[in-house]
Amino acid sequence: MEDAYARSVTEVLDFFGVDPTKGLSDSQVVHHSRLFGRNVLPEEKRTPFWKLVLKQFDDLLVKILIVAAIVSFVLALANGETGLTAFLEPFVILLILAANAAVGVITETNAEKALEELRAYQANIATVLRNGCFSILPATELVPGDIVEVTVGCKIPADLRMIEMSSNEFRVDQAILTGESCSVEKDIDCTLTTNAVYQDKKNILFSGTDVVAGRGRAVVTGVGSNTAMGSIHDSMLHTDDEATPLKKKLDEFGSFLAKVIAGICVLVWVVNIGHFSDPSHGGFFKGAIHYFKIAVALAVAAIPEGLPAVVTTCLALGTKKMARLNAIVRSLPSVETLGCTTVICSDKTGTLTTNMMSVSKICVVQSTDHGPMINEFSVSGTTYAPEGTVFDSNGLQLDLPAQSPCLHHLAMCSSLCNDSILQYNPDKDSYEKIGESTEVALRVLAEKVGLPGFDSMPSSLNMLSKHERASYCNHYWENQFKKVYVLEFTRDRKMMSVLCSHKQMDVMFSKGAPESIIARCTKLLCNSDGSVVPLTAAARAELESRFHSFGDETLRCLALAFKTVPQGQQTISYDNENDLTFIGLVGIIDPPRKEVRDAMIACMTAGIRVIVVTGDNKSTAESLCRKIGAFDNLVDFSGLSYTASEFEQLPALQQTLALQRMTLFSRVEPSHKRMLVEALQNQNEVVAMTGDGVNDAPALKKADIGIAMGSGTAVAKSASDMVLADDNFASIVAAVAEGRAIYNNTKQFIRYMISSNIGEVVCIFVAAVLGIPDTLAPVQLLWVNLVTDGLPATAIGFNKQDSDVMKAKPRKVGEAVVTGWLFFRYLVIGVYVGLATVAGFIWWFVYSDGGPKLTYSELMNFETCALRETTYPCSIFEDRHPSTVAMTVLVVVEMFNALNNLSENQSLLVITPRSNLWLVGSIILTMVLHVLILYVPPLAVLFSVTPLSWAEWTAILYLSFPVIIIDELLKFLSRNTGMRFRLRLRKVDLLPKDRRDK
């Protein structure tokens, strides 16, 4: 029954055909169970493990790698190769792909846990009236129409409609569903609000929420998927994970690379068709296979085999850095998504605020000698910890607040007229509440005020253990005053009172809504001397003005009073609640975190818009936004602040315009949060959504990056990509800065690997075109790609964060990893790398003292050596020295190129190698490994290399070092004429680019 909130109790009962005094009969239970289903959340069909594994290989770059591995293996067998040599290359490629698949499977398995943990918020049992008798049944057996009894401490087992209240008030904590910071009062009256959201449905008890006060009966209106919790489950079930910006760019790069590789391979094969019949090949078919092997070698050279592993490693390094910033990353790709976040949709309660109600202001009457003189005190401390001080109206700290008569009596009344408990949890190292948040705030106030008559009070309290300190002052007053009788809070009185006995005196303490308390007061307590004087009309008017001003600041205002009653009185009635003595007013607020304002400024500087999303009412949320600087000192909030209902009533075009300016979205329910994320994503925004409750889970899963609070629910954490250990909005801003730095470093090592692979392709292509022997064997190329490229590329991930990383606007989602001028730069570097490698190979044959000193013509005609008379043996072309020199040139030139990538545009003289010692270390380690394969015989045989002489090492350095000079020149042009180059090349980007650039 979807509109039970708008129907009267009689209409709802008639709809289900149930007698509220007897409940459903057994036959009705069976019929309703068939009609409406069971009270369980349906299980999601799990993806089989084998499908999850296969899904990880559904990537173009991965498919190319698999094909290259298979072809390489087949050709090795065709050539008669056996043992380790034939298996090495395909084995290493497949090992890398298996490791990446494992990471992907683990990530997707974790995502399914969110739906399982949602079941933890379903109640296990319920007290149900059937056949005229109450019985305790499993909550799963409930059907619509069942009459359920609910009382304080109960978890609501299904969606219920209140039909009867057995107490003066009935309150429910539904924060996990709506995010409201205070418990909500429920009643049995029907709701007439159009387009009612969860917060408007005052007669509905939602599944999974908790009863915090009162007792009553309700009829079941929705079970299983037809509950508020069920709609969240369904929303999460139908949310598809979006690919991250980097994933999209890498996919585009893979597609681009596939086309380039295919084109070059075909070109090399076609260009050499005339050589297929050369006698050295032993026939046309064998010649075709020979040049096909060269094409495969080109493919191996062009594919950055280590790229998936290096990207994963760099993101993993980023997660370790973020963990130090209290941001625990659950999904690796989300690390770089932070870098291009354009909008942060932040939950208010618990993220921007502490979610711990605190007394922030106190108002008392100082004296009435010359008219009513009001005195205001402010109280520091924003948590439930009994730590904070009281300041007077001039901002001066009160050393002994309890010596002020009104503060003394406020502390006394706050402790005694109170049903809550404040306790210390050693496991979490925090103070926790049991009961109403506002009542706990009063208990904390009593602790901050302290006790009268002790000069060393503040220091002596600090010597107590945290467990003793939690309620030391409250226990003192409870020991001094014995509670005799309690008048509970009722909605018509809007107050509660408690009768206490103290030695030879009986006192009634009262607290409640200011208008109710002040109306019953005839006297007031003066703070100047502790005297009790009549409450004049002028004083009454001044107090009413003050509590209205508290309301304007969206403080929840309570008034406190007392009355001396005849000694020996054992009970009190509503008639006793008059002729009270006014003590003071307290203003209670869910305070903003102190770090939030600076974090908001940092977001604005970084070009990131923050939208505050909350279930609270509009005025409360606007007051918070004003305090944290979200409204930038504006007076008129029109166009910036909307409730969910206001936004839904706007025409589609106006909704689009409103989204571009929106700063506050209030009175929302879970579906609105998800709708907001989708609408922003449709405007090409990259959205980060924060939240802590079950209600936030669908939006967290839908957002580009979902950020859950460490103290939040397990459902929210499982649906998120990142968890904030300290629940602090400021940690998000620090994580965004780190995310941007990680993306910059990711770009640097991708560019490094691209330029290296361009060099390898140029090397093989030029060698094939010139008709000289193969410069590098496939196993040597694999060594260069995996070991020499992999280690420095990973170390580039440790490049330091730029000082102005949070002063730049977020990068566009469609920004290609390498475009325009940058591609030209790395093409130049790559071409030099390839030419230097070929030059090293030719140098050994033509100029080296240890070589045969052939003419260039003789080198080009090596294939006809056996058919001609020569002064040198034909076996010279099988010597391992030239390929070893070429391979070492390639390794050393790429080590120098790694140093070039310390910064995109800054000179090595400005950002020196000392700025990233990890990179220096990786270069040294790479060279040590390379020397090992040269000088350790078994490894030398495996990689077809041989030891080099000092003269050969000198030539290698001469050929390698110029890459530094070339890149320094290109960096100089970037710094000084970069804009001209960008403008000239922006329309002809050589790598694919998203068409939907903003």
PDB file of N, CA and C in Angstrom, residues 404-437:
ATOM      1  N   SER A 404      29.043  30.680  38.838  1.00  0.00           N
ATOM      2  CA  SER A 404      27.960  31.550  38.375  1.00  0.00           C
ATOM      3  C   SER A 404      26.643  30.869  38.728  1.00  0.00           C
ATOM      4  N   PRO A 405      25.764  31.534  39.483  1.00  0.00           N
ATOM      5  CA  PRO A 405      24.537  30.883  39.972  1.00  0.00           C
ATOM      6  C   PRO A 405      23.684  30.243  38.869  1.00  0.00           C
ATOM      7  N   CYS A 406      23.491  30.972  37.772  1.00  0.00           N
ATOM      8  CA  CYS A 406      22.637  30.417  36.707  1.00  0.00           C
ATOM      9  C   CYS A 406      23.282  29.215  36.033  1.00  0.00           C
ATOM     10  N   LEU A 407      24.607  29.277  35.786  1.00  0.00           N
ATOM     11  CA  LEU A 407      25.299  28.144  35.165  1.00  0.00           C
ATOM     12  C   LEU A 407      25.293  26.948  36.102  1.00  0.00           C
ATOM     13  N   HIS A 408      25.427  27.221  37.403  1.00  0.00           N
ATOM     14  CA  HIS A 408      25.372  26.169  38.422  1.00  0.00           C
ATOM     15  C   HIS A 408      24.032  25.446  38.355  1.00  0.00           C
ATOM     16  N   HIS A 409      22.936  26.206  38.333  1.00  0.00           N
ATOM     17  CA  HIS A 409      21.600  25.609  38.304  1.00  0.00           C
ATOM     18  C   HIS A 409      21.300  24.962  36.943  1.00  0.00           C
ATOM     19  N   LEU A 410      21.846  25.540  35.852  1.00  0.00           N
ATOM     20  CA  LEU A 410      21.683  24.922  34.532  1.00  0.00           C
ATOM     21  C   LEU A 410      22.297  23.529  34.504  1.00  0.00           C
ATOM     22  N   ALA A 411      23.504  23.404  35.067  1.00  0.00           N
ATOM     23  CA  ALA A 411      24.192  22.109  35.101  1.00  0.00           C
ATOM     24  C   ALA A 411      23.394  21.112  35.935  1.00  0.00           C
ATOM     25  N   MET A 412      22.864  21.589  37.045  1.00  0.00           N
ATOM     26  CA  MET A 412      22.077  20.741  37.934  1.00  0.00           C
ATOM     27  C   MET A 412      20.816  20.230  37.221  1.00  0.00           C
ATOM     28  N   CYS A 413      20.096  21.149  36.576  1.00  0.00           N
ATOM     29  CA  CYS A 413      18.859  20.779  35.874  1.00  0.00           C
ATOM     30  C   CYS A 413      19.157  19.885  34.675  1.00  0.00           C
ATOM     31  N   SER A 414      20.243  20.178  33.957  1.00  0.00           N
ATOM     32  CA  SER A 414      20.618  19.380  32.781  1.00  0.00           C
ATOM     33  C   SER A 414      20.928  17.939  33.161  1.00  0.00           C
ATOM     34  N   SER A 415      21.518  17.734  34.338  1.00  0.00           N
ATOM     35  CA  SER A 415      21.873  16.389  34.792  1.00  0.00           C
ATOM     36  C   SER A 415      20.667  15.599  35.262  1.00  0.00           C
ATOM     37  N   LEU A 416      19.743  16.273  35.975  1.00  0.00           N
ATOM     38  CA  LEU A 416      18.657  15.565  36.639  1.00  0.00           C
ATOM     39  C   LEU A 416      17.428  15.399  35.757  1.00  0.00           C
ATOM     40  N   CYS A 417      17.112  16.415  34.959  1.00  0.00           N
ATOM     41  CA  CYS A 417      15.946  16.339  34.075  1.00  0.00           C
ATOM     42  C   CYS A 417      16.401  15.723  32.749  1.00  0.00           C
ATOM     43  N   ASN A 418      16.797  14.441  32.819  1.00  0.00           N
ATOM     44  CA  ASN A 418      17.505  13.847  31.686  1.00  0.00           C
ATOM     45  C   ASN A 418      17.425  12.320  31.768  1.00  0.00           C
ATOM     46  N   ASP A 419      17.121  11.662  30.652  1.00  0.00           N
ATOM     47  CA  ASP A 419      17.027  10.200  30.624  1.00  0.00           C
ATOM     48  C   ASP A 419      18.134   9.546  29.795  1.00  0.00           C
ATOM     49  N   SER A 420      19.063  10.338  29.288  1.00  0.00           N
ATOM     50  CA  SER A 420      20.101   9.792  28.409  1.00  0.00           C
ATOM     51  C   SER A 420      21.309   9.313  29.211  1.00  0.00           C
ATOM     52  N   ILE A 421      22.244   8.663  28.508  1.00  0.00           N
ATOM     53  CA  ILE A 421      23.482   8.180  29.137  1.00  0.00           C
ATOM     54  C   ILE A 421      24.655   8.590  28.249  1.00  0.00           C
ATOM     55  N   LEU A 422      25.719   9.108  28.876  1.00  0.00           N
ATOM     56  CA  LEU A 422      26.959   9.433  28.167  1.00  0.00           C
ATOM     57  C   LEU A 422      28.030   8.477  28.690  1.00  0.00           C
ATOM     58  N   GLN A 423      28.681   7.753  27.768  1.00  0.00           N
ATOM     59  CA  GLN A 423      29.681   6.779  28.202  1.00  0.00           C
ATOM     60  C   GLN A 423      30.881   6.778  27.266  1.00  0.00           C
ATOM     61  N   TYR A 424      31.997   6.258  27.784  1.00  0.00           N
ATOM     62  CA  TYR A 424      33.230   6.191  26.992  1.00  0.00           C
ATOM     63  C   TYR A 424      33.409   4.788  26.438  1.00  0.00           C
ATOM     64  N   ASN A 425      33.708   4.701  25.118  1.00  0.00           N
ATOM     65  CA  ASN A 425      33.942   3.413  24.461  1.00  0.00           C
ATOM     66  C   ASN A 425      35.444   3.263  24.229  1.00  0.00           C
ATOM     67  N   PRO A 426      36.123   2.423  25.016  1.00  0.00           N
ATOM     68  CA  PRO A 426      37.585   2.297  24.863  1.00  0.00           C
ATOM     69  C   PRO A 426      38.001   1.691  23.534  1.00  0.00           C
ATOM     70  N   ASP A 427      37.138   0.862  22.942  1.00  0.00           N
ATOM     71  CA  ASP A 427      37.485   0.237  21.654  1.00  0.00           C
ATOM     72  C   ASP A 427      37.603   1.271  20.550  1.00  0.00           C
ATOM     73  N   LYS A 428      36.712   2.269  20.575  1.00  0.00           N
ATOM     74  CA  LYS A 428      36.726   3.315  19.543  1.00  0.00           C
ATOM     75  C   LYS A 428      37.425   4.583  20.018  1.00  0.00           C
ATOM     76  N   ASP A 429      37.820   4.595  21.306  1.00  0.00           N
ATOM     77  CA  ASP A 429      38.444   5.779  21.900  1.00  0.00           C
ATOM     78  C   ASP A 429      37.586   7.019  21.664  1.00  0.00           C
ATOM     79  N   SER A 430      36.289   6.880  21.953  1.00  0.00           N
ATOM     80  CA  SER A 430      35.379   8.014  21.763  1.00  0.00           C
ATOM     81  C   SER A 430      34.232   7.918  22.761  1.00  0.00           C
ATOM     82  N   TYR A 431      33.580   9.066  22.964  1.00  0.00           N
ATOM     83  CA  TYR A 431      32.426   9.131  23.856  1.00  0.00           C
ATOM     84  C   TYR A 431      31.162   8.899  23.044  1.00  0.00           C
ATOM     85  N   GLU A 432      30.255   8.066  23.581  1.00  0.00           N
ATOM     86  CA  GLU A 432      29.055   7.700  22.845  1.00  0.00           C
ATOM     87  C   GLU A 432      27.813   7.981  23.669  1.00  0.00           C
ATOM     88  N   LYS A 433      26.691   8.110  22.950  1.00  0.00           N
ATOM     89  CA  LYS A 433      25.422   8.421  23.612  1.00  0.00           C
ATOM     90  C   LYS A 433      24.496   7.221  23.610  1.00  0.00           C
ATOM     91  N   ILE A 434      23.626   7.191  24.583  1.00  0.00           N
ATOM     92  CA  ILE A 434      22.474   6.295  24.574  1.00  0.00           C
ATOM     93  C   ILE A 434      21.286   7.190  24.889  1.00  0.00           C
ATOM     94  N   GLY A 435      20.337   7.284  23.940  1.00  0.00           N
ATOM     95  CA  GLY A 435      19.191   8.161  24.146  1.00  0.00           C
ATOM     96  C   GLY A 435      19.189   9.330  23.186  1.00  0.00           C
ATOM     97  N   GLU A 436      18.380  10.341  23.506  1.00  0.00           N
ATOM     98  CA  GLU A 436      18.197  11.512  22.649  1.00  0.00           C
ATOM     99  C   GLU A 436      19.462  12.359  22.569  1.00  0.00           C
ATOM    100  N   SER A 437      19.786  12.820  21.357  1.00  0.00           N
ATOM    101  CA  SER A 437      20.990  13.636  21.149  1.00  0.00           C
ATOM    102  C   SER A 437      20.951  14.929  21.943  1.00  0.00           C
TER     103      SER A 437
END
